[in-house]
Amino acid sequence: MSGNLSELVGRGRVSRRLYTDPDIFEEEMKHIFGRVWLWLGHESQLNNPGDLFTTRMGRDRIIVARHEDGEIYAFDNRCTHRGAEVCPKKSGNAAHFECPYHAWTYRTDGSLKSVPLRKGYDTGFDARVDALALEPVARLDSYQGFIFGSHAADGDDLQTYLGPDVREAFDNFVDRSPDGTLEMTGGTTVQRYRGNWKLQIENSIDLLHPLILHHSAVDAADRVDHGGREPSIEWDTVKANGLSFSEWDELHVAALPRGHCWMGGFLTKAIDEDAEKAVMDENGWRVLQAQYRDTMIAAHGEERTDEVLAFNRHNTIVYPNLLVNSRLAQVRILHPSAADCTEQHGYIFRRGGAPERMFEASVRMVNANNSPSSIVTSDDHEVFERIQEALEYGTSEWLDWSRGIYQERKLEGGTGGAGTNEVAMRNQHRAWAEYMAAEYMAPNNMADDTAGA
Ligand code: FES
Ligand SMILES: [Fe+2]
């Protein structure tokens, strides 16, 4: 199948089959999600031996745990006996994992610890014990405390995979903590939409849509009477979707190797303008920002603090499925379930040494913008589902991604454009075509009967 896939990505257009074809989805799970570095979680979830969390790599259910040797291990959440899930928890601590079906028991490094009624197995069983460990993730590494895994035994190391621009987003995430620590906490938002995973990853850098698609959210924000007081930060992040087209175009988008990209920050502008019109509120955002800045200056000095806080990006997208926002202290990840079904999980971080109200503001911003109760995200998911349904019928093959194709700017290490330029999505599609065309190597040297079929 791989031989023909490159024809589905043209210059400034892609075939609708990228979003609807179950066979293409299966190929994506192998060629993209089965190969690249995927974000798993954060080291702050694994402070002590036995600490664990479960997550996904594409469709695969994965356990990540800190073992008694102090190392972090990641492996399939699937019993090697008959396939039952061995860890039902989202997170927690365990001495071992006991399968609920026939009680095969595994250590927190994934190795097989015990099997009931062992004498019922043949004499060669002992020799097979190592191979009966929970299937390990081929490679595991961390950058700035963010843990990634790859199913491919070979390939770029994590730092090379991320590249300098993406690493900067993680660096800034940590730099914004006065004491240099981050704690992933405050719960998880989980949303499932009936649409392809690429719809969200394209949307995350689509600056042509907020003013149009989110107009009802902006209208609702406009009707709020603040009584002359300073608006809340979460209100402001909703209102910021209503920037004019020329204001969106003033922002910059960068398209990077391997499909990664980022967009310039837009919240500062809206927040400052709204705040200027209002009476200073001692419980408001400006006072909180000043208190936070003081904690940063006490830790790092004024010059370094200004440098860190001047890093003004909104989403940095780590292709294929991670959205990083250091300023809002949140990440979002997409877990594809089928060609027409995707789960989005959102996580929030507490910055060590910062005022607790900063963390509370981060939670409120996530609730306002990226949670199941958000009046913004609900617009996006609604339109994804309408697109997915519409792409299933009719005869026209192509979707247009040509905006700004002649206005792309060459950058050091990538390409860029004005805010509404679709250069970043074209870059995602190019990376998609390259991954899908490359030879697939199954993990752990297992024969892959379907590669290239
Ligand atoms: S399926 Fe796990 S012990 Fe049988
Ligand atoms: Fe949106």
Tab-separated table of C-alpha atoms and ligand atoms in Angstrom:
chain	number	residue	atom	x	y	z
A	1	MET	CA	0.000	0.000	0.000
A	2	SER	CA	2.819	2.435	0.856
A	3	GLY	CA	3.815	2.679	-2.800
A	4	ASN	CA	0.789	4.768	-3.750
A	5	LEU	CA	0.350	6.833	-0.620
A	6	SER	CA	2.609	9.699	-1.699
A	7	GLU	CA	0.118	10.430	-4.495
A	8	LEU	CA	-2.473	11.316	-1.851
A	9	VAL	CA	-0.490	14.404	-0.815
A	10	GLY	CA	-0.227	16.944	-3.612
A	11	ARG	CA	1.100	20.473	-3.770
A	12	GLY	CA	-1.309	22.459	-1.590
A	13	ARG	CA	-3.890	19.662	-1.437
A	14	VAL	CA	-4.465	16.258	0.157
A	15	SER	CA	-6.842	13.412	-0.567
A	16	ARG	CA	-9.803	12.940	1.754
A	17	ARG	CA	-8.673	9.303	2.115
A	18	LEU	CA	-6.093	10.516	4.657
A	19	TYR	CA	-9.007	11.062	7.023
A	20	THR	CA	-11.423	8.255	6.160
A	21	ASP	CA	-9.622	5.148	4.895
A	22	PRO	CA	-9.259	2.428	7.616
A	23	ASP	CA	-6.402	0.785	5.687
A	24	ILE	CA	-4.465	4.059	5.659
A	25	PHE	CA	-5.141	4.411	9.391
A	26	GLU	CA	-3.605	0.967	9.972
A	27	GLU	CA	-0.527	2.039	7.994
A	28	GLU	CA	-0.280	5.249	10.082
A	29	MET	CA	-0.250	3.191	13.285
A	30	LYS	CA	2.812	1.332	11.991
A	31	HIS	CA	4.692	3.917	9.945
A	32	ILE	CA	4.110	6.964	12.166
A	33	PHE	CA	2.892	5.982	15.645
A	34	GLY	CA	4.932	2.769	15.508
A	35	ARG	CA	8.140	4.640	14.797
A	36	VAL	CA	8.409	8.194	16.166
A	37	TRP	CA	9.006	9.405	19.732
A	38	LEU	CA	5.632	9.769	21.484
A	39	TRP	CA	5.093	11.632	24.726
A	40	LEU	CA	4.193	9.347	27.648
A	41	GLY	CA	4.105	11.523	30.759
A	42	HIS	CA	6.206	13.468	33.231
A	43	GLU	CA	8.831	12.388	35.744
A	44	SER	CA	6.908	14.152	38.539
A	45	GLN	CA	4.385	11.291	38.288
A	46	LEU	CA	7.089	8.792	39.258
A	47	ASN	CA	8.815	10.099	42.371
A	48	ASN	CA	9.063	6.784	44.253
A	49	PRO	CA	9.697	3.114	43.424
A	50	GLY	CA	6.400	1.494	42.430
A	51	ASP	CA	4.895	4.799	41.219
A	52	LEU	CA	3.181	4.252	37.884
A	53	PHE	CA	0.832	5.686	35.325
A	54	THR	CA	-0.866	4.246	32.272
A	55	THR	CA	-1.145	5.936	28.908
A	56	ARG	CA	-1.266	5.171	25.200
A	57	MET	CA	1.117	5.101	22.256
A	58	GLY	CA	-1.258	5.357	19.336
A	59	ARG	CA	-3.748	2.583	20.130
A	60	ASP	CA	-1.356	0.654	22.370
A	61	ARG	CA	-2.033	0.701	26.118
A	62	ILE	CA	1.207	1.321	27.996
A	63	ILE	CA	2.323	1.173	31.650
A	64	VAL	CA	5.139	3.499	32.741
A	65	ALA	CA	6.620	2.719	36.184
A	66	ARG	CA	9.605	3.492	38.399
A	67	HIS	CA	11.158	0.211	39.507
A	68	GLU	CA	13.005	-0.488	42.770
A	69	ASP	CA	16.334	0.034	40.930
A	70	GLY	CA	15.300	3.693	40.486
A	71	GLU	CA	14.943	3.408	36.695
A	72	ILE	CA	11.829	4.141	34.634
A	73	TYR	CA	10.401	1.304	32.530
A	74	ALA	CA	7.588	1.276	29.952
A	75	PHE	CA	5.800	-1.782	28.598
A	76	ASP	CA	2.525	-3.017	27.171
A	77	ASN	CA	-0.410	-3.164	29.587
A	78	ARG	CA	-1.200	-6.610	28.203
A	79	CYS	CA	-0.620	-9.921	29.924
A	80	THR	CA	1.659	-12.227	27.961
A	81	HIS	CA	-0.494	-15.199	28.988
A	82	ARG	CA	-3.787	-14.469	27.276
A	83	GLY	CA	-3.761	-10.711	26.768
A	84	ALA	CA	-5.753	-9.273	29.694
A	85	GLU	CA	-5.017	-5.737	30.916
A	86	VAL	CA	-2.745	-6.115	33.958
A	87	CYS	CA	-3.010	-2.576	35.381
A	88	PRO	CA	-6.447	-0.917	35.479
A	89	LYS	CA	-5.214	2.242	37.248
A	90	LYS	CA	-4.685	5.620	35.603
A	91	SER	CA	-1.916	6.296	38.122
A	92	GLY	CA	-0.805	5.200	41.580
A	93	ASN	CA	1.716	2.909	43.238
A	94	ALA	CA	2.055	-0.867	43.070
A	95	ALA	CA	4.471	-3.491	44.376
A	96	HIS	CA	3.679	-5.621	41.323
A	97	PHE	CA	0.998	-6.186	38.704
A	98	GLU	CA	-1.238	-9.206	39.145
A	99	CYS	CA	-3.290	-10.115	36.106
A	100	PRO	CA	-6.982	-10.364	37.047
A	101	TYR	CA	-7.578	-13.386	34.796
A	102	HIS	CA	-5.182	-16.192	35.950
A	103	ALA	CA	-2.882	-14.232	38.308
A	104	TRP	CA	0.344	-14.185	36.343
A	105	THR	CA	2.293	-11.532	38.247
A	106	TYR	CA	4.810	-9.029	36.927
A	107	ARG	CA	7.401	-6.802	38.615
A	108	THR	CA	7.385	-3.026	38.052
A	109	ASP	CA	10.144	-3.436	35.444
A	110	GLY	CA	7.749	-5.661	33.471
A	111	SER	CA	9.527	-8.967	34.174
A	112	LEU	CA	7.457	-12.053	35.004
A	113	LYS	CA	7.603	-12.671	38.747
A	114	SER	CA	5.357	-15.666	39.319
A	115	VAL	CA	2.861	-17.962	37.694
A	116	PRO	CA	0.292	-19.980	39.689
A	117	LEU	CA	0.521	-23.765	39.473
A	118	ARG	CA	3.832	-23.515	37.719
A	119	LYS	CA	4.452	-27.244	37.858
A	120	GLY	CA	1.709	-27.614	35.251
A	121	TYR	CA	4.048	-26.125	32.615
A	122	ASP	CA	6.717	-28.092	30.797
A	123	THR	CA	10.348	-28.147	31.858
A	124	GLY	CA	11.287	-25.547	29.245
A	125	PHE	CA	9.114	-22.900	30.890
A	126	ASP	CA	11.955	-21.485	33.002
A	127	ALA	CA	13.985	-20.833	29.874
A	128	ARG	CA	11.099	-18.797	28.448
A	129	VAL	CA	10.500	-16.607	31.509
A	130	ASP	CA	12.491	-13.618	30.193
A	131	ALA	CA	10.582	-13.682	26.929
A	132	LEU	CA	7.300	-13.711	28.846
A	133	ALA	CA	7.958	-10.279	30.364
A	134	LEU	CA	5.432	-7.568	29.478
A	135	GLU	CA	6.454	-6.343	26.016
A	136	PRO	CA	8.852	-3.413	26.579
A	137	VAL	CA	8.694	-0.128	24.666
A	138	ALA	CA	11.807	-0.306	22.471
A	139	ARG	CA	13.302	3.058	23.502
A	140	LEU	CA	12.637	5.383	26.403
A	141	ASP	CA	14.143	8.811	27.095
A	142	SER	CA	13.305	12.104	28.807
A	143	TYR	CA	13.792	15.722	27.912
A	144	GLN	CA	13.410	18.317	30.698
A	145	GLY	CA	11.438	15.740	32.717
A	146	PHE	CA	9.021	14.948	29.850
A	147	ILE	CA	9.157	11.181	29.179
A	148	PHE	CA	8.963	9.892	25.612
A	149	GLY	CA	8.895	6.385	24.170
A	150	SER	CA	9.453	4.953	20.706
A	151	HIS	CA	8.457	1.555	19.379
A	152	ALA	CA	11.393	1.689	16.944
A	153	ALA	CA	14.663	0.211	18.162
A	154	ASP	CA	16.605	2.488	15.793
A	155	GLY	CA	16.228	6.042	14.585
A	156	ASP	CA	16.937	9.595	15.693
A	157	ASP	CA	17.635	10.054	19.389
A	158	LEU	CA	15.010	12.075	21.265
A	159	GLN	CA	16.863	15.407	21.225
A	160	THR	CA	17.488	15.148	17.488
A	161	TYR	CA	13.875	14.152	16.903
A	162	LEU	CA	12.582	17.187	18.781
A	163	GLY	CA	15.036	19.622	17.210
A	164	PRO	CA	16.087	23.016	18.625
A	165	ASP	CA	12.772	24.884	18.231
A	166	VAL	CA	10.706	22.204	19.986
A	167	ARG	CA	13.319	21.742	22.708
A	168	GLU	CA	13.025	25.490	23.356
A	169	ALA	CA	9.324	25.038	24.202
A	170	PHE	CA	10.196	22.414	26.855
A	171	ASP	CA	13.121	24.522	28.112
A	172	ASN	CA	10.801	27.483	28.556
A	173	PHE	CA	8.241	25.277	30.306
A	174	VAL	CA	10.831	24.525	33.002
A	175	ASP	CA	12.404	27.996	32.988
A	176	ARG	CA	9.046	29.509	33.944
A	177	SER	CA	9.197	27.664	37.288
A	178	PRO	CA	10.970	29.810	39.873
A	179	ASP	CA	12.585	26.745	41.487
A	180	GLY	CA	13.017	24.845	38.213
A	181	THR	CA	10.533	22.068	39.053
A	182	LEU	CA	7.240	21.076	37.478
A	183	GLU	CA	4.494	18.909	38.904
A	184	MET	CA	1.934	17.373	36.594
A	185	THR	CA	-1.250	17.513	38.646
A	186	GLY	CA	-4.792	18.894	38.765
A	187	GLY	CA	-6.497	16.060	36.886
A	188	THR	CA	-6.871	15.176	33.232
A	189	THR	CA	-9.369	16.413	30.696
A	190	VAL	CA	-10.544	13.655	28.356
A	191	GLN	CA	-12.541	14.310	25.202
A	192	ARG	CA	-13.409	11.949	22.398
A	193	TYR	CA	-14.532	13.183	18.999
A	194	ARG	CA	-15.790	11.253	15.995
A	195	GLY	CA	-13.106	12.430	13.624
A	196	ASN	CA	-9.605	11.757	12.396
A	197	TRP	CA	-6.601	12.682	14.571
A	198	LYS	CA	-5.164	14.967	11.871
A	199	LEU	CA	-8.183	17.289	12.094
A	200	GLN	CA	-7.098	18.423	15.561
A	201	ILE	CA	-3.377	18.630	14.864
A	202	GLU	CA	-4.103	20.804	11.795
A	203	ASN	CA	-6.633	22.884	13.692
A	204	SER	CA	-4.129	23.589	16.484
A	205	ILE	CA	-2.149	25.846	14.176
A	206	ASP	CA	-5.026	27.101	11.991
A	207	LEU	CA	-5.298	30.842	12.685
A	208	LEU	CA	-7.826	31.419	9.946
A	209	HIS	CA	-10.592	29.740	11.933
A	210	PRO	CA	-10.864	31.325	15.444
A	211	LEU	CA	-12.614	34.542	14.422
A	212	ILE	CA	-15.117	32.575	12.317
A	213	LEU	CA	-15.709	29.275	14.083
A	214	HIS	CA	-15.484	30.668	17.624
A	215	HIS	CA	-17.557	33.798	17.015
A	216	SER	CA	-20.340	32.592	19.309
A	217	ALA	CA	-17.837	32.142	22.151
A	218	VAL	CA	-16.418	35.624	21.480
A	219	ASP	CA	-19.960	37.067	21.333
A	220	ALA	CA	-20.733	35.472	24.715
A	221	ALA	CA	-17.534	36.939	26.153
A	222	ASP	CA	-18.445	40.364	24.749
A	223	ARG	CA	-21.747	40.305	26.626
A	224	VAL	CA	-20.111	39.805	30.021
A	225	ASP	CA	-20.357	42.908	32.205
A	226	HIS	CA	-17.220	43.178	34.362
A	227	GLY	CA	-18.602	46.175	36.249
A	228	GLY	CA	-15.430	48.140	35.510
A	229	ARG	CA	-13.277	45.506	37.172
A	230	GLU	CA	-10.346	43.711	35.606
A	231	PRO	CA	-11.510	40.756	33.466
A	232	SER	CA	-10.504	37.267	34.534
A	233	ILE	CA	-7.679	35.558	32.700
A	234	GLU	CA	-9.942	32.728	31.543
A	235	TRP	CA	-12.435	35.217	30.130
A	236	ASP	CA	-9.590	36.881	28.293
A	237	THR	CA	-8.352	33.674	26.711
A	238	VAL	CA	-11.843	33.062	25.298
A	239	LYS	CA	-12.122	36.655	24.087
A	240	ALA	CA	-8.707	36.427	22.387
A	241	ASN	CA	-10.252	34.185	19.711
A	242	GLY	CA	-11.874	37.322	18.319
A	243	LEU	CA	-8.694	38.994	17.069
A	244	SER	CA	-9.116	40.439	13.562
A	245	PHE	CA	-7.706	38.698	10.490
A	246	SER	CA	-4.935	41.273	10.209
A	247	GLU	CA	-4.018	40.700	13.868
A	248	TRP	CA	-3.859	36.931	13.294
A	249	ASP	CA	-1.696	37.569	10.242
A	250	GLU	CA	0.729	39.633	12.343
A	251	LEU	CA	1.574	36.444	14.204
A	252	HIS	CA	4.171	34.083	12.875
A	253	VAL	CA	3.927	30.350	12.231
A	254	ALA	CA	7.025	28.187	11.841
A	255	ALA	CA	7.121	24.838	10.019
A	256	LEU	CA	9.962	22.603	11.156
A	257	PRO	CA	11.565	19.293	10.161
A	258	ARG	CA	9.653	16.049	10.970
A	259	GLY	CA	6.273	17.816	10.832
A	260	HIS	CA	6.719	19.892	14.005
A	261	CYS	CA	5.602	23.536	14.082
A	262	TRP	CA	4.766	26.456	16.364
A	263	MET	CA	2.696	29.618	16.351
A	264	GLY	CA	3.342	32.996	17.944
A	265	GLY	CA	1.546	33.975	21.135
A	266	PHE	CA	-1.580	36.084	20.902
A	267	LEU	CA	-2.906	36.155	24.450
A	268	THR	CA	-0.601	38.884	25.717
A	269	LYS	CA	-1.960	41.448	23.307
A	270	ALA	CA	-5.618	40.849	24.155
A	271	ILE	CA	-5.000	40.582	27.887
A	272	ASP	CA	-3.004	43.792	28.079
A	273	GLU	CA	-5.586	45.733	26.109
A	274	ASP	CA	-8.466	44.491	28.258
A	275	ALA	CA	-6.587	45.078	31.493
A	276	GLU	CA	-5.748	48.662	30.563
A	277	LYS	CA	-9.436	49.499	30.310
A	278	ALA	CA	-10.209	48.271	33.811
A	279	VAL	CA	-9.579	49.200	37.407
A	280	MET	CA	-6.682	47.227	38.891
A	281	ASP	CA	-8.060	44.314	40.910
A	282	GLU	CA	-5.968	43.097	43.853
A	283	ASN	CA	-7.162	39.557	43.117
A	284	GLY	CA	-6.772	40.063	39.382
A	285	TRP	CA	-4.341	38.848	36.765
A	286	ARG	CA	-2.036	41.892	36.746
A	287	VAL	CA	-1.332	41.721	40.480
A	288	LEU	CA	-0.827	37.966	40.219
A	289	GLN	CA	1.538	38.400	37.267
A	290	ALA	CA	3.544	40.935	39.287
A	291	GLN	CA	3.729	38.551	42.273
A	292	TYR	CA	4.822	35.726	39.999
A	293	ARG	CA	7.432	37.936	38.341
A	294	ASP	CA	8.826	38.787	41.778
A	295	THR	CA	9.296	35.085	42.585
A	296	MET	CA	11.089	34.652	39.260
A	297	ILE	CA	13.349	37.658	39.850
A	298	ALA	CA	14.204	36.405	43.348
A	299	ALA	CA	15.286	33.092	41.801
A	300	HIS	CA	16.890	34.166	38.522
A	301	GLY	CA	17.435	37.925	38.523
A	302	GLU	CA	15.626	40.527	36.450
A	303	GLU	CA	17.445	40.081	33.149
A	304	ARG	CA	16.945	36.313	32.980
A	305	THR	CA	13.329	36.647	34.143
A	306	ASP	CA	12.537	39.087	31.343
A	307	GLU	CA	14.208	36.767	28.856
A	308	VAL	CA	12.159	33.747	30.005
A	309	LEU	CA	8.830	35.595	30.124
A	310	ALA	CA	9.424	37.192	26.710
A	311	PHE	CA	9.197	33.760	25.078
A	312	ASN	CA	5.807	34.313	23.507
A	313	ARG	CA	4.442	31.287	21.723
A	314	HIS	CA	1.035	29.685	21.852
A	315	ASN	CA	1.024	26.053	20.654
A	316	THR	CA	4.212	24.215	19.802
A	317	ILE	CA	3.144	21.035	18.019
A	318	VAL	CA	5.298	17.953	18.336
A	319	TYR	CA	4.224	15.877	15.373
A	320	PRO	CA	2.202	13.729	15.251
A	321	ASN	CA	0.146	14.219	18.403
A	322	LEU	CA	1.411	16.568	21.145
A	323	LEU	CA	0.568	20.226	21.809
A	324	VAL	CA	2.829	22.065	24.233
A	325	ASN	CA	2.008	25.444	25.755
A	326	SER	CA	4.636	26.639	28.239
A	327	ARG	CA	2.859	29.904	28.930
A	328	LEU	CA	-0.413	28.244	29.963
A	329	ALA	CA	1.499	25.373	31.660
A	330	GLN	CA	-0.469	22.729	29.791
A	331	VAL	CA	-0.006	19.981	27.234
A	332	ARG	CA	-2.565	18.142	25.167
A	333	ILE	CA	-2.096	14.790	23.471
A	334	LEU	CA	-4.125	13.028	20.802
A	335	HIS	CA	-4.679	9.285	20.936
A	336	PRO	CA	-6.070	7.946	17.658
A	337	SER	CA	-8.531	5.073	18.120
A	338	ALA	CA	-9.742	4.625	14.530
A	339	ALA	CA	-9.750	6.601	11.270
A	340	ASP	CA	-12.869	8.373	12.536
A	341	CYS	CA	-12.315	8.430	16.308
A	342	THR	CA	-9.768	10.310	18.436
A	343	GLU	CA	-9.267	10.945	22.146
A	344	GLN	CA	-7.740	14.192	23.361
A	345	HIS	CA	-6.223	14.230	26.846
A	346	GLY	CA	-5.147	17.457	28.535
A	347	TYR	CA	-2.723	17.895	31.457
A	348	ILE	CA	-1.792	20.847	33.662
A	349	PHE	CA	1.427	21.603	35.525
A	350	ARG	CA	2.156	23.378	38.808
A	351	ARG	CA	5.290	25.522	38.654
A	352	GLY	CA	7.484	25.050	41.711
A	353	GLY	CA	7.952	28.223	43.739
A	354	ALA	CA	5.247	30.196	41.904
A	355	PRO	CA	2.176	31.611	43.703
A	356	GLU	CA	-0.483	28.924	44.086
A	357	ARG	CA	-2.967	31.239	42.358
A	358	MET	CA	-0.909	30.813	39.148
A	359	PHE	CA	-1.722	27.103	39.189
A	360	GLU	CA	-5.381	27.840	39.908
A	361	ALA	CA	-5.407	30.228	36.930
A	362	SER	CA	-3.924	27.489	34.715
A	363	VAL	CA	-6.732	25.122	35.744
A	364	ARG	CA	-9.355	27.764	35.005
A	365	MET	CA	-7.810	28.529	31.604
A	366	VAL	CA	-7.867	24.845	30.656
A	367	ASN	CA	-11.495	24.583	31.766
A	368	ALA	CA	-12.429	27.649	29.730
A	369	ASN	CA	-10.585	26.696	26.566
A	370	ASN	CA	-9.682	23.026	26.329
A	371	SER	CA	-12.019	20.950	28.492
A	372	PRO	CA	-15.315	19.160	27.833
A	373	SER	CA	-17.072	22.198	29.338
A	374	SER	CA	-15.283	24.711	27.102
A	375	ILE	CA	-17.384	26.810	24.744
A	376	VAL	CA	-14.323	27.050	22.482
A	377	THR	CA	-13.199	23.415	22.071
A	378	SER	CA	-16.805	22.314	21.582
A	379	ASP	CA	-16.883	24.412	18.378
A	380	ASP	CA	-13.766	22.659	17.084
A	381	HIS	CA	-14.994	19.153	17.869
A	382	GLU	CA	-18.398	19.894	16.365
A	383	VAL	CA	-16.831	20.981	13.088
A	384	PHE	CA	-14.456	17.969	13.089
A	385	GLU	CA	-17.464	15.638	13.309
A	386	ARG	CA	-19.247	17.481	10.506
A	387	ILE	CA	-16.117	17.248	8.342
A	388	GLN	CA	-15.680	13.541	9.076
A	389	GLU	CA	-19.265	12.766	8.106
A	390	ALA	CA	-19.071	14.845	4.950
A	391	LEU	CA	-15.797	13.290	3.801
A	392	GLU	CA	-17.457	9.863	3.785
A	393	TYR	CA	-19.736	10.718	0.836
A	394	GLY	CA	-19.606	12.525	-2.497
A	395	THR	CA	-17.096	12.153	-5.292
A	396	SER	CA	-14.651	15.052	-4.914
A	397	GLU	CA	-11.274	13.758	-3.802
A	398	TRP	CA	-9.201	16.765	-2.742
A	399	LEU	CA	-9.047	19.121	0.258
A	400	ASP	CA	-7.377	22.484	-0.275
A	401	TRP	CA	-4.310	23.525	1.708
A	402	SER	CA	-2.914	26.128	-0.683
A	403	ARG	CA	-3.322	29.342	1.325
A	404	GLY	CA	-0.064	31.293	1.343
A	405	ILE	CA	1.807	28.735	-0.766
A	406	TYR	CA	3.640	31.525	-2.616
A	407	GLN	CA	4.227	33.584	0.530
A	408	GLU	CA	6.235	31.054	2.506
A	409	ARG	CA	9.386	32.425	4.114
A	410	LYS	CA	12.607	30.483	4.347
A	411	LEU	CA	13.857	30.380	7.934
A	412	GLU	CA	16.935	29.009	9.551
A	413	GLY	CA	15.953	25.391	10.229
A	414	GLY	CA	12.521	25.529	8.608
A	415	THR	CA	9.898	27.511	6.749
A	416	GLY	CA	7.515	30.143	8.043
A	417	GLY	CA	4.677	32.416	7.168
A	418	ALA	CA	2.105	34.914	8.365
A	419	GLY	CA	-0.456	33.680	10.898
A	420	THR	CA	-3.088	32.513	8.413
A	421	ASN	CA	-0.579	30.919	6.045
A	422	GLU	CA	-1.183	27.152	5.824
A	423	VAL	CA	2.528	26.408	5.604
A	424	ALA	CA	2.528	24.420	8.884
A	425	MET	CA	-0.250	22.077	7.722
A	426	ARG	CA	1.482	21.527	4.379
A	427	ASN	CA	4.564	20.685	6.410
A	428	GLN	CA	2.565	18.136	8.454
A	429	HIS	CA	1.305	16.517	5.255
A	430	ARG	CA	4.814	16.398	3.807
A	431	ALA	CA	6.092	14.686	6.951
A	432	TRP	CA	3.144	12.297	6.787
A	433	ALA	CA	4.021	11.320	3.199
A	434	GLU	CA	7.686	10.815	4.110
A	435	TYR	CA	6.905	8.610	7.116
A	436	MET	CA	4.395	6.566	5.161
A	437	ALA	CA	6.811	6.035	2.269
A	438	ALA	CA	9.700	4.924	4.473
A	439	GLU	CA	10.337	1.257	5.065
A	440	TYR	CA	8.654	-0.025	8.215
A	441	MET	CA	10.741	-1.963	10.731
A	442	ALA	CA	8.652	-3.839	13.274
A	443	PRO	CA	9.892	-3.409	16.865
A	444	ASN	CA	12.058	-6.032	18.520
A	445	ASN	CA	13.037	-7.555	15.166
A	446	MET	CA	9.751	-9.380	14.821
A	447	ALA	CA	8.892	-10.290	11.251
A	448	ASP	CA	6.287	-8.003	9.781
A	449	ASP	CA	4.254	-9.831	7.183
A	450	THR	CA	2.329	-6.814	5.995
A	451	ALA	CA	5.091	-4.238	5.503
A	452	GLY	CA	5.016	-2.966	1.960
A	453	ALA	CA	1.978	-5.061	1.093
B	1	FES	S1	-4.572	-13.559	30.838
B	1	FES	FE1	-3.246	-12.854	32.339
B	1	FES	S2	-2.931	-14.533	33.632
B	1	FES	FE2	-4.172	-15.304	32.046
B	2	FE	FE	-10.406	26.353	17.545
